[in-house]
mmCIF file of C-alpha atoms in Angstrom:
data_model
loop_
_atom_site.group_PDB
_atom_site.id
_atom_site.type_symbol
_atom_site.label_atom_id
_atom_site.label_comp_id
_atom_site.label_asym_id
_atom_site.label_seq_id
_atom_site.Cartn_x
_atom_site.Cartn_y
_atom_site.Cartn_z
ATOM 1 C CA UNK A 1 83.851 138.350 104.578
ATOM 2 C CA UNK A 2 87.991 138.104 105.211
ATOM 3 C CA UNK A 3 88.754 141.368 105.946
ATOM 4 C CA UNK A 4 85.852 143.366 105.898
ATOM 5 C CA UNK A 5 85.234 143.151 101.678
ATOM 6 C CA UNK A 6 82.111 143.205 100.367
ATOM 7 C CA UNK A 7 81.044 139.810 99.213
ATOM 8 C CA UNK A 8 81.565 141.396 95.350
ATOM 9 C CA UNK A 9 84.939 142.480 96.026
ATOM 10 C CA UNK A 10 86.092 139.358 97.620
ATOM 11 C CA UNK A 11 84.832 137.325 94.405
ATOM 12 C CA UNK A 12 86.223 139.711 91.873
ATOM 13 C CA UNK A 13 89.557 139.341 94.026
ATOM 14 C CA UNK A 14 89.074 135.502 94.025
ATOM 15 C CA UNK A 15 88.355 135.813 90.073
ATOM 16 C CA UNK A 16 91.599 137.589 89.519
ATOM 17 C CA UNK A 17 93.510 135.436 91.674
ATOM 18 C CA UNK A 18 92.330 132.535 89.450
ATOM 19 C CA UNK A 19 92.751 133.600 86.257
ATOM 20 C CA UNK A 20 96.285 134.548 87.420
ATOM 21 C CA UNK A 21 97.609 131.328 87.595
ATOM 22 C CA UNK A 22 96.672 130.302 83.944
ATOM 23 C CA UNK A 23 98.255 133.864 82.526
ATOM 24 C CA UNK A 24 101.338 133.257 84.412
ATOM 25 C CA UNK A 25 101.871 129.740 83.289
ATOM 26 C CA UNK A 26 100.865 130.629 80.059
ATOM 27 C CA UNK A 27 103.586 133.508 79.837
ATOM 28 C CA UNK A 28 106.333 131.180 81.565
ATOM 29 C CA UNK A 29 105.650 128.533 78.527
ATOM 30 C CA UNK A 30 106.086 130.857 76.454
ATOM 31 C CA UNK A 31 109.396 132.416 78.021
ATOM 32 C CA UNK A 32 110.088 129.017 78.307
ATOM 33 C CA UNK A 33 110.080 127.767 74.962
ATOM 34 C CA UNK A 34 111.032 130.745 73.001
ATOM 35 C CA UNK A 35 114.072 130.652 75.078
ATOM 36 C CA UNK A 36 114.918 127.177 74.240
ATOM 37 C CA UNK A 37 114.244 127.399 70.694
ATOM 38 C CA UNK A 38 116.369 131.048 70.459
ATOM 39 C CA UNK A 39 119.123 129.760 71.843
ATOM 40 C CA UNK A 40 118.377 125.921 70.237
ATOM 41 C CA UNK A 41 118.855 124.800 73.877
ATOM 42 C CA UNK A 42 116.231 122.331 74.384
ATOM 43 C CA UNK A 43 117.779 121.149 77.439
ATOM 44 C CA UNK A 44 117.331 123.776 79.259
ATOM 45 C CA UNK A 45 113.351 123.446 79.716
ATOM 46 C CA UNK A 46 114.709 120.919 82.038
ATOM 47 C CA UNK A 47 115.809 122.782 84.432
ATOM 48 C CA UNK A 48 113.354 125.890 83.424
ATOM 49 C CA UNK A 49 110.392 123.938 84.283
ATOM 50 C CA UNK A 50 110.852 123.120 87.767
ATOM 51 C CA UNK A 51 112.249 126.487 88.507
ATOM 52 C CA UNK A 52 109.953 128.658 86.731
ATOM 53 C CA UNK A 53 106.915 127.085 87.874
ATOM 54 C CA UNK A 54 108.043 127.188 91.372
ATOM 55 C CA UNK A 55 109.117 130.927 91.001
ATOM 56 C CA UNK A 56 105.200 131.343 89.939
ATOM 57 C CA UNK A 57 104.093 129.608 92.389
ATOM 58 C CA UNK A 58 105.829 131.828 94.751
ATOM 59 C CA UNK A 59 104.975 135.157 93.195
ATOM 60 C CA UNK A 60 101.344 134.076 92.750
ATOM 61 C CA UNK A 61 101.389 132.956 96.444
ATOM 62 C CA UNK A 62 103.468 136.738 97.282
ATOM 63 C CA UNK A 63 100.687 138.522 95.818
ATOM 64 C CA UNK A 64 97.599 136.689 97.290
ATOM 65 C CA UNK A 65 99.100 136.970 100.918
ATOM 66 C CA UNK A 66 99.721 140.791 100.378
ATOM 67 C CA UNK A 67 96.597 141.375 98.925
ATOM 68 C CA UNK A 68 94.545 139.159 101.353
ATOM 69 C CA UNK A 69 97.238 140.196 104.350
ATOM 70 C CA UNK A 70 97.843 136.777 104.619
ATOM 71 C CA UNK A 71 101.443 136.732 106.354
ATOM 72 C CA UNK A 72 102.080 132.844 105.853
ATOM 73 C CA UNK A 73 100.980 132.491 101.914
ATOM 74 C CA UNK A 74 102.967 136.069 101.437
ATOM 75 C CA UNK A 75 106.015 134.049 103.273
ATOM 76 C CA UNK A 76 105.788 131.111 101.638
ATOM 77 C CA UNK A 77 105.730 133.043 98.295
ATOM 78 C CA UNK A 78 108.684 134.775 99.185
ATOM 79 C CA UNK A 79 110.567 131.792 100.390
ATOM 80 C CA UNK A 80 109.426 129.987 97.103
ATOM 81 C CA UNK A 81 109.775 132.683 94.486
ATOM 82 C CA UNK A 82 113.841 133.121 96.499
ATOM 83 C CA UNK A 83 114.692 129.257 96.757
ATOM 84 C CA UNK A 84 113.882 128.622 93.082
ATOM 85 C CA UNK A 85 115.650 131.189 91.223
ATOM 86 C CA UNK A 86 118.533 130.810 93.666
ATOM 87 C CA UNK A 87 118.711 127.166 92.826
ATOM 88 C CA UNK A 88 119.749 127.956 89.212
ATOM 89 C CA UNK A 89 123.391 128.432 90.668
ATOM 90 C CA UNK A 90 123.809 124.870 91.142
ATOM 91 C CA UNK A 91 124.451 122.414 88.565
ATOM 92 C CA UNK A 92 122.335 119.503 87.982
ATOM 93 C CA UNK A 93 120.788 117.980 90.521
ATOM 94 C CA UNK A 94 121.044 120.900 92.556
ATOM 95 C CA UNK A 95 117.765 122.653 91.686
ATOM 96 C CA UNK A 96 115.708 119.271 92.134
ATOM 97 C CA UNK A 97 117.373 118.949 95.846
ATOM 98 C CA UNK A 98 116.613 122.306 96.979
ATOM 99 C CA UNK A 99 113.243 122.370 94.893
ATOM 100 C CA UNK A 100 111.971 119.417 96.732
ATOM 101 C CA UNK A 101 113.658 119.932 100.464
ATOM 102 C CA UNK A 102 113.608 123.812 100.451
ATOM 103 C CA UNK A 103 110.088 123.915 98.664
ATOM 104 C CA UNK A 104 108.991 121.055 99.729
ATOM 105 C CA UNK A 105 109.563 121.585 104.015
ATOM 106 C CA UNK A 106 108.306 125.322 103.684
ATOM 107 C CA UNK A 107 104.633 123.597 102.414
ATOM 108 C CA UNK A 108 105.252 121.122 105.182
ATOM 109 C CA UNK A 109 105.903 124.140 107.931
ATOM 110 C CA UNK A 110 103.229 126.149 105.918
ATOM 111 C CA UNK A 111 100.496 123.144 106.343
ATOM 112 C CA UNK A 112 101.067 122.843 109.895
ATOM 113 C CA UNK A 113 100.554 126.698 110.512
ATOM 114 C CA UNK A 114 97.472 126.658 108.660
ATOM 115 C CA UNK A 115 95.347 125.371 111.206
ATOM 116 C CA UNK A 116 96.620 127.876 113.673
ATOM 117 C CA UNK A 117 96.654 130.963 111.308
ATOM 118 C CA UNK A 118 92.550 130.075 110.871
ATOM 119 C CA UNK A 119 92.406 129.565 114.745
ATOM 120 C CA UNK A 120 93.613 133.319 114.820
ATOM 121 C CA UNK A 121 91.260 135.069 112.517
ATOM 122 C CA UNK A 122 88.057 133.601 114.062
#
């Protein structure tokens, strides 16, 4: 098993790591959409959408690298979690540009660094 885990350990982690993604989503709709209706802002789940679910994305990514000690998903989380949060500075289309160049070149960089990341752990 990666990193020496027991075969349980590395399930339960996988488990966790799974169900992860549907509480975080679930919490961002509702962030989301309580903060749309508070404020009646509708709009804004516009913009909240793409950013949020990126900023997931990278946090979910952040804490499968560290707990895996996998450097590249732990950077790409980082990078992701940064880039989308930071795009809320910019006005409209801002977020989309960086969201889909920033994001979308760090899973480009990430995909070709797979390969060699796997090449190292054998």
């Amino acid at each position: 098993m990666p990193n020496g885990a027991p075969p349980s350990a590395e399930a339960l982690s996988g488990k966790l790591l799974g169900i992860a993604w549907a509480t975080a989503f679930t919490g961002l709709f509702f962030a989301i959409t309580g903060l749309a209706n508070t404020l009646d802002m509708p709009e804004l789940q516009a913009i909240l959408w793409p950013t949020g679910s990126a900023f997931v994305v990278g946090l979910i990514y952040l804490a499968e690298g560290a707990a895996r000690r996998n450097v590249l998903h732990y950077t790409l989380g980082s990078w992701l979690a940064l880039i989308s949060t930071a795009s809320l500075f910019l006005s409209t289309p801002g977020p989309f540009w960086i969201l889909a160049f920033a994001g979308g070149g760090a899973y480009a960089i990430a995909a070709i660094l797979e390969p060699r990341r796997l090449a190292v752990r054998r």
